[in-house]
Short mmCIF file of C-alpha atoms in Angstrom, two decimals:
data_model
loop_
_atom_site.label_atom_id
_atom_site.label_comp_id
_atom_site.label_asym_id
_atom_site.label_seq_id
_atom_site.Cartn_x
_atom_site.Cartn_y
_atom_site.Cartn_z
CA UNK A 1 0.00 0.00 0.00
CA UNK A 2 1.40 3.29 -0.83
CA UNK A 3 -0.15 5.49 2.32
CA UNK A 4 0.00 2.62 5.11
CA UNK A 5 -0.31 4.97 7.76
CA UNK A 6 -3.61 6.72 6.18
CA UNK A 7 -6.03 5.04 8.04
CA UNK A 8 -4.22 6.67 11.47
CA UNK A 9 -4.10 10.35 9.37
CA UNK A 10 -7.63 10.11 7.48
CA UNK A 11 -10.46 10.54 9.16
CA UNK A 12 -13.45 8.98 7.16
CA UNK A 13 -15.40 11.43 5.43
CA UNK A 14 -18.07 9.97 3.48
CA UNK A 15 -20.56 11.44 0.45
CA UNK A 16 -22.94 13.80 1.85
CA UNK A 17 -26.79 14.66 0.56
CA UNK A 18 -29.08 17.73 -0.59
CA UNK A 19 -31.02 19.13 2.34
CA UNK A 20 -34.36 16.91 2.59
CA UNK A 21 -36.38 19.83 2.31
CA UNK A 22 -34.50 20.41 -1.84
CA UNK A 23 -34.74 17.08 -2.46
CA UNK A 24 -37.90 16.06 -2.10
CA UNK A 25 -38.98 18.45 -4.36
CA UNK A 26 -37.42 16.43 -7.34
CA UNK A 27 -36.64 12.75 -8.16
CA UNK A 28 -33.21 12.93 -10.03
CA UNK A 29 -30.44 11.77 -7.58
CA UNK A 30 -29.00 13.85 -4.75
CA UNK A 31 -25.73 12.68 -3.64
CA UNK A 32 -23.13 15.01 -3.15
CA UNK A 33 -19.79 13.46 -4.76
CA UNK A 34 -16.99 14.22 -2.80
CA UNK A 35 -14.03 15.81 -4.72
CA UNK A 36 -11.36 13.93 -6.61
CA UNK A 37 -8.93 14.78 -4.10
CA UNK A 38 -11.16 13.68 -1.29
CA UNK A 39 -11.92 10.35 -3.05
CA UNK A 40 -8.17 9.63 -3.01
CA UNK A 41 -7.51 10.68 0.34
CA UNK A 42 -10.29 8.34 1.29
CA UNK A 43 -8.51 5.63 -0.78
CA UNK A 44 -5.27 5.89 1.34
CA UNK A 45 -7.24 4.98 4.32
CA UNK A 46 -7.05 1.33 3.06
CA UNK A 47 -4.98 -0.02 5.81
CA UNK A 48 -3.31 -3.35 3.73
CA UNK A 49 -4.57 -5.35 6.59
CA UNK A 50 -3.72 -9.17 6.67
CA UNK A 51 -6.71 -10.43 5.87
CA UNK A 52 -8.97 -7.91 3.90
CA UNK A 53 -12.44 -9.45 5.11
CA UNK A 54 -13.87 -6.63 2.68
CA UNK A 55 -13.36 -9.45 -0.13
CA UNK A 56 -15.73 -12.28 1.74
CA UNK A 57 -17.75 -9.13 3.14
CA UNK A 58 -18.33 -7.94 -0.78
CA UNK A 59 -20.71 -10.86 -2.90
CA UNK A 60 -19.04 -10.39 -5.90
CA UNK A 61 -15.43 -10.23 -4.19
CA UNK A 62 -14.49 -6.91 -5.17
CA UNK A 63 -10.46 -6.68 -5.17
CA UNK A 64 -10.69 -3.53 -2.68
CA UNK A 65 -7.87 -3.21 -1.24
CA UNK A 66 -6.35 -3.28 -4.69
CA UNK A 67 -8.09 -0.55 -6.35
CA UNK A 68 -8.19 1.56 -3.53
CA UNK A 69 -4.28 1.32 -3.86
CA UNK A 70 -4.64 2.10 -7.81
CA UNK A 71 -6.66 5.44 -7.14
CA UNK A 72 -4.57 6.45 -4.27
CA UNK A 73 -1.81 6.49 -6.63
CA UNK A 74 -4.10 7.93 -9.52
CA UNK A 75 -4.15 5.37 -11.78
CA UNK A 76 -7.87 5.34 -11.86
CA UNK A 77 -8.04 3.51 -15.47
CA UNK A 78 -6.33 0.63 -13.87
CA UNK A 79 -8.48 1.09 -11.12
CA UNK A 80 -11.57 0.60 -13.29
CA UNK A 81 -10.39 -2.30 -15.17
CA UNK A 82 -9.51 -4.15 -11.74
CA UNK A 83 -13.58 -2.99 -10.39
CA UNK A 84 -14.85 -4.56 -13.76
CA UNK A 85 -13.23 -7.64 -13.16
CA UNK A 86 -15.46 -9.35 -10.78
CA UNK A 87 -18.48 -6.61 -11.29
CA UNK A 88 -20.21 -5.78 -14.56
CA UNK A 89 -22.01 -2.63 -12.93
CA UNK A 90 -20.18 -1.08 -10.39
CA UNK A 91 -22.21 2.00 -11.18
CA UNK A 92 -25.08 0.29 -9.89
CA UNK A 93 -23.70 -1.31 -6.68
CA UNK A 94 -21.67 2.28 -6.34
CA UNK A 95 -25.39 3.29 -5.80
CA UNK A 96 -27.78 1.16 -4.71
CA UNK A 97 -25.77 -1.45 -2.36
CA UNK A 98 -26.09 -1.71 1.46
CA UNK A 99 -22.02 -1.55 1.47
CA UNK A 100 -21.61 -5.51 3.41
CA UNK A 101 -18.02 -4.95 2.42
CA UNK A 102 -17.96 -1.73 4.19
CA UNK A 103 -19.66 -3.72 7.47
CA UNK A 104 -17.13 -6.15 6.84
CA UNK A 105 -13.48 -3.70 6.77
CA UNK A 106 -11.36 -3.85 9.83
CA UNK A 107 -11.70 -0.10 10.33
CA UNK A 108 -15.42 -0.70 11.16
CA UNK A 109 -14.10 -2.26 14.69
CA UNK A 110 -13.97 1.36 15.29
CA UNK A 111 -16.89 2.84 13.17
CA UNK A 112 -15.01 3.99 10.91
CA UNK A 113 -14.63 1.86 7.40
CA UNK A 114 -13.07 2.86 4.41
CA UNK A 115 -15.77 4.69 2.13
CA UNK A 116 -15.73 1.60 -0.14
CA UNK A 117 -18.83 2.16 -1.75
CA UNK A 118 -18.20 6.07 -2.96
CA UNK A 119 -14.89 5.16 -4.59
CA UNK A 120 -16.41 2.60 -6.26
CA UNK A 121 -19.07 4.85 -7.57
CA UNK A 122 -16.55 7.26 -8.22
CA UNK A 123 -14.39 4.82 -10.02
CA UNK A 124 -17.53 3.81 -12.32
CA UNK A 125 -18.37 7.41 -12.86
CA UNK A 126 -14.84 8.24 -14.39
CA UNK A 127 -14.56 5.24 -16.50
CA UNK A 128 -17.78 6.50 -18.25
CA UNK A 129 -16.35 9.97 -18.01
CA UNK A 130 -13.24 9.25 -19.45
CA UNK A 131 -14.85 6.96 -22.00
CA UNK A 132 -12.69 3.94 -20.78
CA UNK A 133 -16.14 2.09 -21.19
CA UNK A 134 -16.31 0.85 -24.55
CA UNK A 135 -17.75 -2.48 -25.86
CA UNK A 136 -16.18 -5.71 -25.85
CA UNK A 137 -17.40 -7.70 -28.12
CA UNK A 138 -16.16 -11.27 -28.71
CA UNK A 139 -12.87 -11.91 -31.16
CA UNK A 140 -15.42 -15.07 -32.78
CA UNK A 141 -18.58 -16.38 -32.86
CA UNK A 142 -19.08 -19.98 -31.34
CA UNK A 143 -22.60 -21.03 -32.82
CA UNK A 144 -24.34 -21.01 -29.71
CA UNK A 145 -27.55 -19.44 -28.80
CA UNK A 146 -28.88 -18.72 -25.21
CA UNK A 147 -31.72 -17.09 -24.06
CA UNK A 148 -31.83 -14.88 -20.83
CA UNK A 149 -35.74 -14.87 -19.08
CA UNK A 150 -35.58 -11.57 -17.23
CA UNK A 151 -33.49 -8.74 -17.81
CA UNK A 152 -32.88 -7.56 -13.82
CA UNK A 153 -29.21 -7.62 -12.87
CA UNK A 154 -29.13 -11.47 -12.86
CA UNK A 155 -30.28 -11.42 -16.17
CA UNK A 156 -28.32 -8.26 -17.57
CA UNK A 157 -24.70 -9.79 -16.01
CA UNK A 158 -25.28 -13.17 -17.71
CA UNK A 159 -26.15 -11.64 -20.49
CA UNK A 160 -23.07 -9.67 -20.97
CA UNK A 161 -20.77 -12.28 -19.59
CA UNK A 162 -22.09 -14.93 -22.61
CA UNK A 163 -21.66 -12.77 -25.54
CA UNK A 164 -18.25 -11.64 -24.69
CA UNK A 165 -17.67 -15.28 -24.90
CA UNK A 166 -18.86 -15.68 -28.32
CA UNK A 167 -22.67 -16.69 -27.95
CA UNK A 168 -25.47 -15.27 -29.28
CA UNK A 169 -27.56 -14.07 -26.53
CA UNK A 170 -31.09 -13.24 -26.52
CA UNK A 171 -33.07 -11.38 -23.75
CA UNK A 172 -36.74 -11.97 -22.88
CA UNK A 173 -38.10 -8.82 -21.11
CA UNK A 174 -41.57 -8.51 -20.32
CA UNK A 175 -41.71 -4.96 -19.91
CA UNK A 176 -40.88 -1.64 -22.84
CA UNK A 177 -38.09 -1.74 -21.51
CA UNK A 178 -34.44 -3.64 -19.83
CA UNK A 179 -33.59 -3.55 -16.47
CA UNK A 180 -35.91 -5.37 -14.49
CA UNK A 181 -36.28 -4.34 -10.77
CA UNK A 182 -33.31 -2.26 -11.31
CA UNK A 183 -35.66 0.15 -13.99
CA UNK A 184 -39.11 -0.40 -12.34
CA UNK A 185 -38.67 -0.83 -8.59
CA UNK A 186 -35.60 1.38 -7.56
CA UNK A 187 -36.67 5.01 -7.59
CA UNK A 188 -34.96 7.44 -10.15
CA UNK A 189 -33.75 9.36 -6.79
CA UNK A 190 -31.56 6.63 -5.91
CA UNK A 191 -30.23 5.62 -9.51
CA UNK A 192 -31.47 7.50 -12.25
CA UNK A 193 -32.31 5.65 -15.70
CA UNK A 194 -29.50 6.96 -17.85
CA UNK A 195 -26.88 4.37 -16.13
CA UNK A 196 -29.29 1.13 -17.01
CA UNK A 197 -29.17 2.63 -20.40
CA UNK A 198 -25.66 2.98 -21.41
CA UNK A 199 -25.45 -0.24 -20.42
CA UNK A 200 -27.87 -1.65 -22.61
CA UNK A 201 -26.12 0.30 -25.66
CA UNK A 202 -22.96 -1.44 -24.74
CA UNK A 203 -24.37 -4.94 -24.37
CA UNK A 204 -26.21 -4.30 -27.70
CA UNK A 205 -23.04 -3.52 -29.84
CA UNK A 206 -21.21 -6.32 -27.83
CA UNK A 207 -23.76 -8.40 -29.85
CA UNK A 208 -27.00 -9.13 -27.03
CA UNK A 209 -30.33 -9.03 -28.33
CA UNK A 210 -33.17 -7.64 -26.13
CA UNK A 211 -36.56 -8.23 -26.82
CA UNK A 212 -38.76 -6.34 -24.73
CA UNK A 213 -42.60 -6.88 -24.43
CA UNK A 214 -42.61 -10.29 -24.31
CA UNK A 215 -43.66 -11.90 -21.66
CA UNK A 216 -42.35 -15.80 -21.73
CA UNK A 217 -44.86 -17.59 -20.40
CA UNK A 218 -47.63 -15.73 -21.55
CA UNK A 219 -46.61 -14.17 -24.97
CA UNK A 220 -44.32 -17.07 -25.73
CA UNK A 221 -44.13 -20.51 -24.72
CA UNK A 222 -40.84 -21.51 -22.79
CA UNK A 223 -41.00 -24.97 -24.28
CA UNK A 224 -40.45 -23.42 -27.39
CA UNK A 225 -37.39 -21.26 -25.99
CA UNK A 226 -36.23 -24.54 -24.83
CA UNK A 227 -36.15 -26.04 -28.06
CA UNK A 228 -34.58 -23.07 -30.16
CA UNK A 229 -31.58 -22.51 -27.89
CA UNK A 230 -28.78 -24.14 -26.74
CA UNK A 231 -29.35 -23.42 -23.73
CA UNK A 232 -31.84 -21.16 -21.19
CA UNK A 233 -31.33 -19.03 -17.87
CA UNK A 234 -33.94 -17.90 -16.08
CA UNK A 235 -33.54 -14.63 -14.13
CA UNK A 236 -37.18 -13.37 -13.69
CA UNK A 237 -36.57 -12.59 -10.39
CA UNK A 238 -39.09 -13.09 -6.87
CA UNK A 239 -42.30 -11.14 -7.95
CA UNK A 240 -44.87 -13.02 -5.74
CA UNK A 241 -45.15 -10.64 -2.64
CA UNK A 242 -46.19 -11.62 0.71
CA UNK A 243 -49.72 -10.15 1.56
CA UNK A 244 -51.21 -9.21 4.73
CA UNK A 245 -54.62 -11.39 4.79
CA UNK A 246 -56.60 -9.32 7.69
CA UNK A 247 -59.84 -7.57 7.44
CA UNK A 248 -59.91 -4.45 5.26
CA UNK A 249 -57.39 -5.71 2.81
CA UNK A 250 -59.52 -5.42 -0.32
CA UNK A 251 -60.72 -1.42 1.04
CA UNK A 252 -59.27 0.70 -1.69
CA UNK A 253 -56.21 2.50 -1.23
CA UNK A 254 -54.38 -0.73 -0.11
CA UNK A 255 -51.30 -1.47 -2.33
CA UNK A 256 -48.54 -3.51 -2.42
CA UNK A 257 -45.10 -1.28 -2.84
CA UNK A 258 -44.53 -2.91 -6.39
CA UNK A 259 -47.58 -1.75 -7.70
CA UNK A 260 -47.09 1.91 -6.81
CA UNK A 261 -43.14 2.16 -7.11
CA UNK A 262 -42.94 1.34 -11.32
CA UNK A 263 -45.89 3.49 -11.45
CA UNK A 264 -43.72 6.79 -11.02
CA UNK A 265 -40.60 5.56 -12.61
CA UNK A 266 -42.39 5.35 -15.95
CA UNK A 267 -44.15 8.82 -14.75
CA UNK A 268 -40.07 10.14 -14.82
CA UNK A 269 -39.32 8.23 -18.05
CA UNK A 270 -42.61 9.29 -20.35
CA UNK A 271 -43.25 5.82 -20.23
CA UNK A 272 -47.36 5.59 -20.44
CA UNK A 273 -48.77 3.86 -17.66
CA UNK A 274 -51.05 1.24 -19.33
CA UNK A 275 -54.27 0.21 -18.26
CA UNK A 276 -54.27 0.52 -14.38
CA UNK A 277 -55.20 2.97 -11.82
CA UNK A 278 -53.15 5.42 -11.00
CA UNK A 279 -52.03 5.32 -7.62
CA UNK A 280 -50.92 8.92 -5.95
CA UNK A 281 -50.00 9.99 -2.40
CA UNK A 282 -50.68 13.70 -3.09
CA UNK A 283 -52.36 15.17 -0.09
CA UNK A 284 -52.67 11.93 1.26
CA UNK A 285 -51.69 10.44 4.63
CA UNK A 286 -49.65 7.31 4.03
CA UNK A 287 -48.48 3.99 5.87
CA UNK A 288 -45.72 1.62 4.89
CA UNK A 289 -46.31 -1.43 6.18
CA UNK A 290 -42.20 -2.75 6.01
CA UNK A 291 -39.02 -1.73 7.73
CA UNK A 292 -36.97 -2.59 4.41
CA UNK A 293 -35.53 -1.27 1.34
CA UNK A 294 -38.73 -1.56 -0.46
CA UNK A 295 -40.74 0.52 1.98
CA UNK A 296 -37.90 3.11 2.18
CA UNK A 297 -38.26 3.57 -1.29
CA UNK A 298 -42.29 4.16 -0.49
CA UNK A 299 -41.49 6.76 2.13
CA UNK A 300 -39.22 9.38 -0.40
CA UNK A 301 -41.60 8.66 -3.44
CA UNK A 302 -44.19 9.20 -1.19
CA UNK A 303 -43.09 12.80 0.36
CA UNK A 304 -42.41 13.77 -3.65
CA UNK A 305 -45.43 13.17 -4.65
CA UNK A 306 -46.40 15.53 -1.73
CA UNK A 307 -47.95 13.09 0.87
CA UNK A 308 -48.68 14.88 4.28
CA UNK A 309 -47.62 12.59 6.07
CA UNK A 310 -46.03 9.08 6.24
CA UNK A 311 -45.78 6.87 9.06
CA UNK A 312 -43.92 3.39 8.15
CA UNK A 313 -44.22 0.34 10.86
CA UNK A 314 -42.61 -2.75 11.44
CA UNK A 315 -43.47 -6.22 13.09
CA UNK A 316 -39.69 -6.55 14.32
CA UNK A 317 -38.06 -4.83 17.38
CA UNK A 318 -36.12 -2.22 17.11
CA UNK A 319 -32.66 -2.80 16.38
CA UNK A 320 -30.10 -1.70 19.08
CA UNK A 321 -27.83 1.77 18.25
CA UNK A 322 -25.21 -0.15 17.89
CA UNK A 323 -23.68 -3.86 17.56
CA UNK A 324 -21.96 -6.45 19.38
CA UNK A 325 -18.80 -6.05 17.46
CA UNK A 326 -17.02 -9.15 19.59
CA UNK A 327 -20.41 -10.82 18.31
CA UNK A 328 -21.56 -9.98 14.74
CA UNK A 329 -17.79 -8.05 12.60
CA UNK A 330 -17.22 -9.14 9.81
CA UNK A 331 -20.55 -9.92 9.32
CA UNK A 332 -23.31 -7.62 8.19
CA UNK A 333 -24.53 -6.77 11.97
CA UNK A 334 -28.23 -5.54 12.68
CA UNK A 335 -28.41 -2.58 14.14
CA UNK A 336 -30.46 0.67 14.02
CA UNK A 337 -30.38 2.57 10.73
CA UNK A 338 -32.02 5.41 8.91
CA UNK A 339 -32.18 6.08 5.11
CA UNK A 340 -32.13 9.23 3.33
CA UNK A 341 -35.75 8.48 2.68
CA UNK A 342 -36.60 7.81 6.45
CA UNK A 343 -34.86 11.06 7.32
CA UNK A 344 -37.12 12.99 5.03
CA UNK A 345 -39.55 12.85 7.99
CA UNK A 346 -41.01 9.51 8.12
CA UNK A 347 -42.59 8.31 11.80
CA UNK A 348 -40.97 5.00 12.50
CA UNK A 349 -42.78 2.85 14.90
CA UNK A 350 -41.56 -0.65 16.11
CA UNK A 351 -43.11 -3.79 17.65
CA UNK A 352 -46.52 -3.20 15.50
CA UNK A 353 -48.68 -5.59 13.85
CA UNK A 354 -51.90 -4.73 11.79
CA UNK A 355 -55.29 -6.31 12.79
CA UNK A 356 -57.01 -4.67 10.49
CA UNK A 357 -57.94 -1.71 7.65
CA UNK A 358 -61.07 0.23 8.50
CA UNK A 359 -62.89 2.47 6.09
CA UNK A 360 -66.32 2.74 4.11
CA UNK A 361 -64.84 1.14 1.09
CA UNK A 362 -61.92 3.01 1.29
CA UNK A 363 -59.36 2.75 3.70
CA UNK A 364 -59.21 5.06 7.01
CA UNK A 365 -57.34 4.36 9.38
CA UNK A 366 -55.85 0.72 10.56
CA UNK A 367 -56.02 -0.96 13.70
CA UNK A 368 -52.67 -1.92 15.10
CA UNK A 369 -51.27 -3.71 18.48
CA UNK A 370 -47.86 -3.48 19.48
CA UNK A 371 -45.87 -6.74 20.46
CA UNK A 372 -43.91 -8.08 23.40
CA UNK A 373 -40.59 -9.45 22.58
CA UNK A 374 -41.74 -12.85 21.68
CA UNK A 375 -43.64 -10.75 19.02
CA UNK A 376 -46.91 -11.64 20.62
CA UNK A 377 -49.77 -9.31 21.46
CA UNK A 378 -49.84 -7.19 24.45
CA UNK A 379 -53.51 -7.31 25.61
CA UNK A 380 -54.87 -3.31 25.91
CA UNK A 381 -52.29 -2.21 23.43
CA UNK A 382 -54.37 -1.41 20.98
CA UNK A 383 -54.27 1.70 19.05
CA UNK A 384 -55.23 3.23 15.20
CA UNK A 385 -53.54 5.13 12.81
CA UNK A 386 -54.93 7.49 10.19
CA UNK A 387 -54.41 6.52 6.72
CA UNK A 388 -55.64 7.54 3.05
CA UNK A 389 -53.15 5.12 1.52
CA UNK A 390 -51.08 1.75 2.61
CA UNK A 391 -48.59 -0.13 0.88
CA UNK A 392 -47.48 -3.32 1.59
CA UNK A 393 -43.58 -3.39 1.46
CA UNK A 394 -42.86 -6.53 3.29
CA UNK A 395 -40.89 -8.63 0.94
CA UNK A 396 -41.41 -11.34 -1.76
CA UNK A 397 -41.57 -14.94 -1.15
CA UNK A 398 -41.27 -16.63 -4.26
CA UNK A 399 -41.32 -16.56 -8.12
CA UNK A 400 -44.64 -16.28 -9.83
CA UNK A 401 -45.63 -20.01 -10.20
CA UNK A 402 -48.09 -19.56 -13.02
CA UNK A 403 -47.30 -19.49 -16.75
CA UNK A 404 -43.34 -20.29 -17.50
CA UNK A 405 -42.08 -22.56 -14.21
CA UNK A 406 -45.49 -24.15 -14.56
CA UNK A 407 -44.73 -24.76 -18.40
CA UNK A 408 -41.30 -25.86 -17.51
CA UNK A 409 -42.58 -28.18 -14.06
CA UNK A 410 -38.89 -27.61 -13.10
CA UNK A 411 -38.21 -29.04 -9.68
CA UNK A 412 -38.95 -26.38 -6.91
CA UNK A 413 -37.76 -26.18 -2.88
CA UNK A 414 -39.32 -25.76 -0.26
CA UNK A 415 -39.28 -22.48 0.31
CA UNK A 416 -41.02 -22.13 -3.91
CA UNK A 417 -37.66 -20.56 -5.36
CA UNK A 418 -36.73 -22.94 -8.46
CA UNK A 419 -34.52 -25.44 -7.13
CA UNK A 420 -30.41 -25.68 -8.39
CA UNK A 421 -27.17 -25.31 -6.24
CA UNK A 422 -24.94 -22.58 -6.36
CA UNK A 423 -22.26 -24.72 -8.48
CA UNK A 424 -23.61 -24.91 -11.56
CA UNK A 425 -27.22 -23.01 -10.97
CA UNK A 426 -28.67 -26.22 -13.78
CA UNK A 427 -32.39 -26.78 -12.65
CA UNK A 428 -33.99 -30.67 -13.33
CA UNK A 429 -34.35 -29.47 -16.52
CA UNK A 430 -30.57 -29.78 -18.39
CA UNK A 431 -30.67 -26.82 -20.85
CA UNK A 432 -32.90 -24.84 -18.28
CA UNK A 433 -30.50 -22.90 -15.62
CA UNK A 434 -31.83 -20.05 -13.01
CA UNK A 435 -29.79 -17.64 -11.48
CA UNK A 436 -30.45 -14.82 -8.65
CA UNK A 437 -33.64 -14.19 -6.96
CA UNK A 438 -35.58 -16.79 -8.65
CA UNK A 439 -33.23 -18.79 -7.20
CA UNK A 440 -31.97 -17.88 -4.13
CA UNK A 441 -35.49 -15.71 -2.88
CA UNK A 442 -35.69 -11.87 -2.80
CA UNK A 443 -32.00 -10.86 -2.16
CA UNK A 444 -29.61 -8.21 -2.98
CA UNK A 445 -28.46 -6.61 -6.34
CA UNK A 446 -24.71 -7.12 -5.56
CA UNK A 447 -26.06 -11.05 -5.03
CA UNK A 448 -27.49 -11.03 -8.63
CA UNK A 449 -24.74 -9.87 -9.97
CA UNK A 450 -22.89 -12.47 -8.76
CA UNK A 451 -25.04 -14.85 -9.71
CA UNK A 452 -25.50 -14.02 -13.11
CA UNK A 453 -21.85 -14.23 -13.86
CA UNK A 454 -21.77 -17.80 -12.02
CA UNK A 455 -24.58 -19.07 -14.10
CA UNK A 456 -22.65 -17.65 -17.47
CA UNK A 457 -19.79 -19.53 -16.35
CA UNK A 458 -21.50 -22.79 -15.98
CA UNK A 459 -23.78 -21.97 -19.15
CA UNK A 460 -20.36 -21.46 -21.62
CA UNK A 461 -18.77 -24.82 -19.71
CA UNK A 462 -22.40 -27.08 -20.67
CA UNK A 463 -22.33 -25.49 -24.31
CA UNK A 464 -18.32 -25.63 -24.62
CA UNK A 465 -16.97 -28.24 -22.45
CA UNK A 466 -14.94 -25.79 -20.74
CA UNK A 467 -14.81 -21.93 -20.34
CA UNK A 468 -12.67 -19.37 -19.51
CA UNK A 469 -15.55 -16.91 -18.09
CA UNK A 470 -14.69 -15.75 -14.43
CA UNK A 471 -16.37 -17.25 -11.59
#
């Protein structure tokens, strides 16, 4: 390492935000990049420890401490071709990941990890910048054909990953347009559209061929996909979400989060929202039923669209302030955080279960109770909340059954994901593989990712015999 004392000189200083009260008013992104020079100072903070548990922390296995070395000495081209190594879209992860890497460094002992995920992002950014991002397409052609169900990062990383080795790779989306839950269920205020795009350009002129509007399963048969390539991966992702089956639940103005979220990321794009009801929190009071990601991203589209309030509960206790380092480092500990999206005012409330929606055919209010610690009801502890709109944000638990895996009858386990080990990610089905969520249940992007480019691996070894893709 070229700074090994930075880590006892640097002080973390990590990206900053727009004030909430600016940023709600929009829904492009609002991250504050820190300067170059900052970025590199942050860099020599990487403290060439002996075991760099950011690699095992990181999904994908990032080489960290490497290119943290290569921007410290400002070689950030090298930099970017070490971050594209193991991870097709560091732009995205530079975004949109929880940082387990960061959980995972050996500063975080003290609180104080390297800023792992803004010099990645920063990385990403220059290669674009710089235009060190060019396409890569293969040297040869081998003959084979694949085709990709799902274009979400699973999808998009296998994708890429097979036609640099010289198949020709097709990609089934069923919506106008790539991207998946990356497009339609991240909000343009934490990843605007623009950096799925340029992605998509470069997979297209590195020869992958999206076709978009096509819904396998519904529009086309599988079978038939089956038969006309070589071999099939399906990345459709875990879309069947897990419902809240009290009374009330069919009042109107009861959502699940996925149904409202792609709603106002085609509203940002232009893209028309189809035959459905339009679902708005203007002027509305709203609840989030969901502590996660997904109901995070409820709360800030929420307050844009000018909701009066938002209250967002959650069946779980409250995490504690801080970990058990001894207990949980390096693993990704639970403990007590707050999103930008959270910090735009939502009330948080712990410990709460819903009985029931009340309302006149519209919902009203709800009837909660809050729980003891063996998450049980505490008698008398009943109490309502006022509420023109809920959304259920409380995860997915499987892959829609219906239409393609039915079609398929590819062996499932017992939790309903598509059943195949993490080795070679082949389903009972020999030319059928599945990789990411549909496989492994809702997860996160980084996972995908990862995924993915396992799945390509094993896909170009069963069409080849062997294969020099990365694993």
């Amino acid at each position: 390492m070229g700074k090994v004392t930075g880590f006892l000189e640097i002080e973390r200083e990590d990206r900053s935000y727009q004030p909430a009260a600016d940023r709600v008013r929009h829904f492009k992104e609002f991250v504050i990049d820190p300067s170059e020079a900052d970025i590199t100072k942050q860099a020599a903070r990487c403290m060439d420890c002996g075991i760099p548990y950011c690699h095992t922390g990181c999904p994908i296995n990032n080489q960290i401490p490497d290119w943290n070395d290569l921007v410290y000495h400002d070689d950030w081209q090298d930099a970017a071709l070490n971050l594209h190594s193991t991870n097709n879209f560091p732009e995205v992860t530079g975004r949109i990941c929880p940082a387990p890497c960061e959980a995972a460094c050996t500063l975080n002992i003290i609180d104080e990890p390297v800023t792992i995920k803004s010099i990645e992002r920063a990385i990403a950014d220059r290669a674009f910048d710089a235009g060190w991002i060019v396409p890569q397409p293969p040297e040869k052609k081998t003959g084979k054909s694949v085709a990709v169900v799902g274009s979400g990062p699973a999808g998009l990383a296998a994708a890429q990953q097979l036609a640099r080795a010289g198949h020709d790779v097709h990609v089934y989306e069923k919506h106008a347009h790539p991207g998946g839950l990356l497009r339609y269920g991240i909000p343009d205020f934490k990843m605007e559209k623009f950096i799925i795009e340029r992605r998509v350009t470069q997979m297209e002129a590195e020869g992958v061929t999206f076709h978009c509007n096509v819904d396998v399963g519904k529009d086309v048969d599988i079978r038939d996909l089956e038969r006309k390539h070589d071999a099939v991966l399906l990345a459709g992702g875990s879309e069947h979400p897990r419902d809240l089956a009290v009374p009330g639940r069919d009042l109107d103005g009861v959502h699940f989060a996925m149904t409202f979220l792609p709603q106002q990321n085609r509203r940002v794009s232009g893209e028309p929202l189809g035959d459905v009801d339009s679902i708005t929190a203007e002027g509305k009071r709203v609840v989030v039923i969901g502590g996660g990601d997904t109901g995070s991203d409820c709360i800030g589209t929420s307050f844009r669209q000018g909701a009066t309030a938002v209250t967002q509960l959650e069946i779980m206790p409250e995490p504690p302030e801080q970990e058990n380092k001894a207990l949980t480092w390096p693993h990704w500990p639970l403990k007590f955080r707050t999103s930008s999206s959270q910090a735009e005012g939502a009330v948080r409330d712990f410990s709460v279960a819903t009985n029931r929606f009340l309302g006149d055919g519209k919902v009203e209010k709800l009837e909660c109770v809050r729980l003891d610690e063996q998450m049980k009801p505490i008698e008398g502890s009943e109490f309502t909340i006022p509420a023109d709109l809920v959304f259920l944000a409380m995860g997915f638990l499987h892959p829609v059954h219906g239409g393609m895996i039915a079609d398929l009858k590819v062996e499932l386990d017992q939790r309903g994901n598509v059943k195949a080990n993490d080795v070679d990610y082949q389903t009972s089905r020999s030319k059928i593989f599945v990789a990411g969520d549909m496989r492994r249940g809702q997860s996160l992007v980084v996972w995908a990712i990862r995924e993915g480019r396992q799945a390509a691996h094993s896909i170009d070894k069963f069409l080849m015999g062997s294969t020099t893709l990365p694993r």
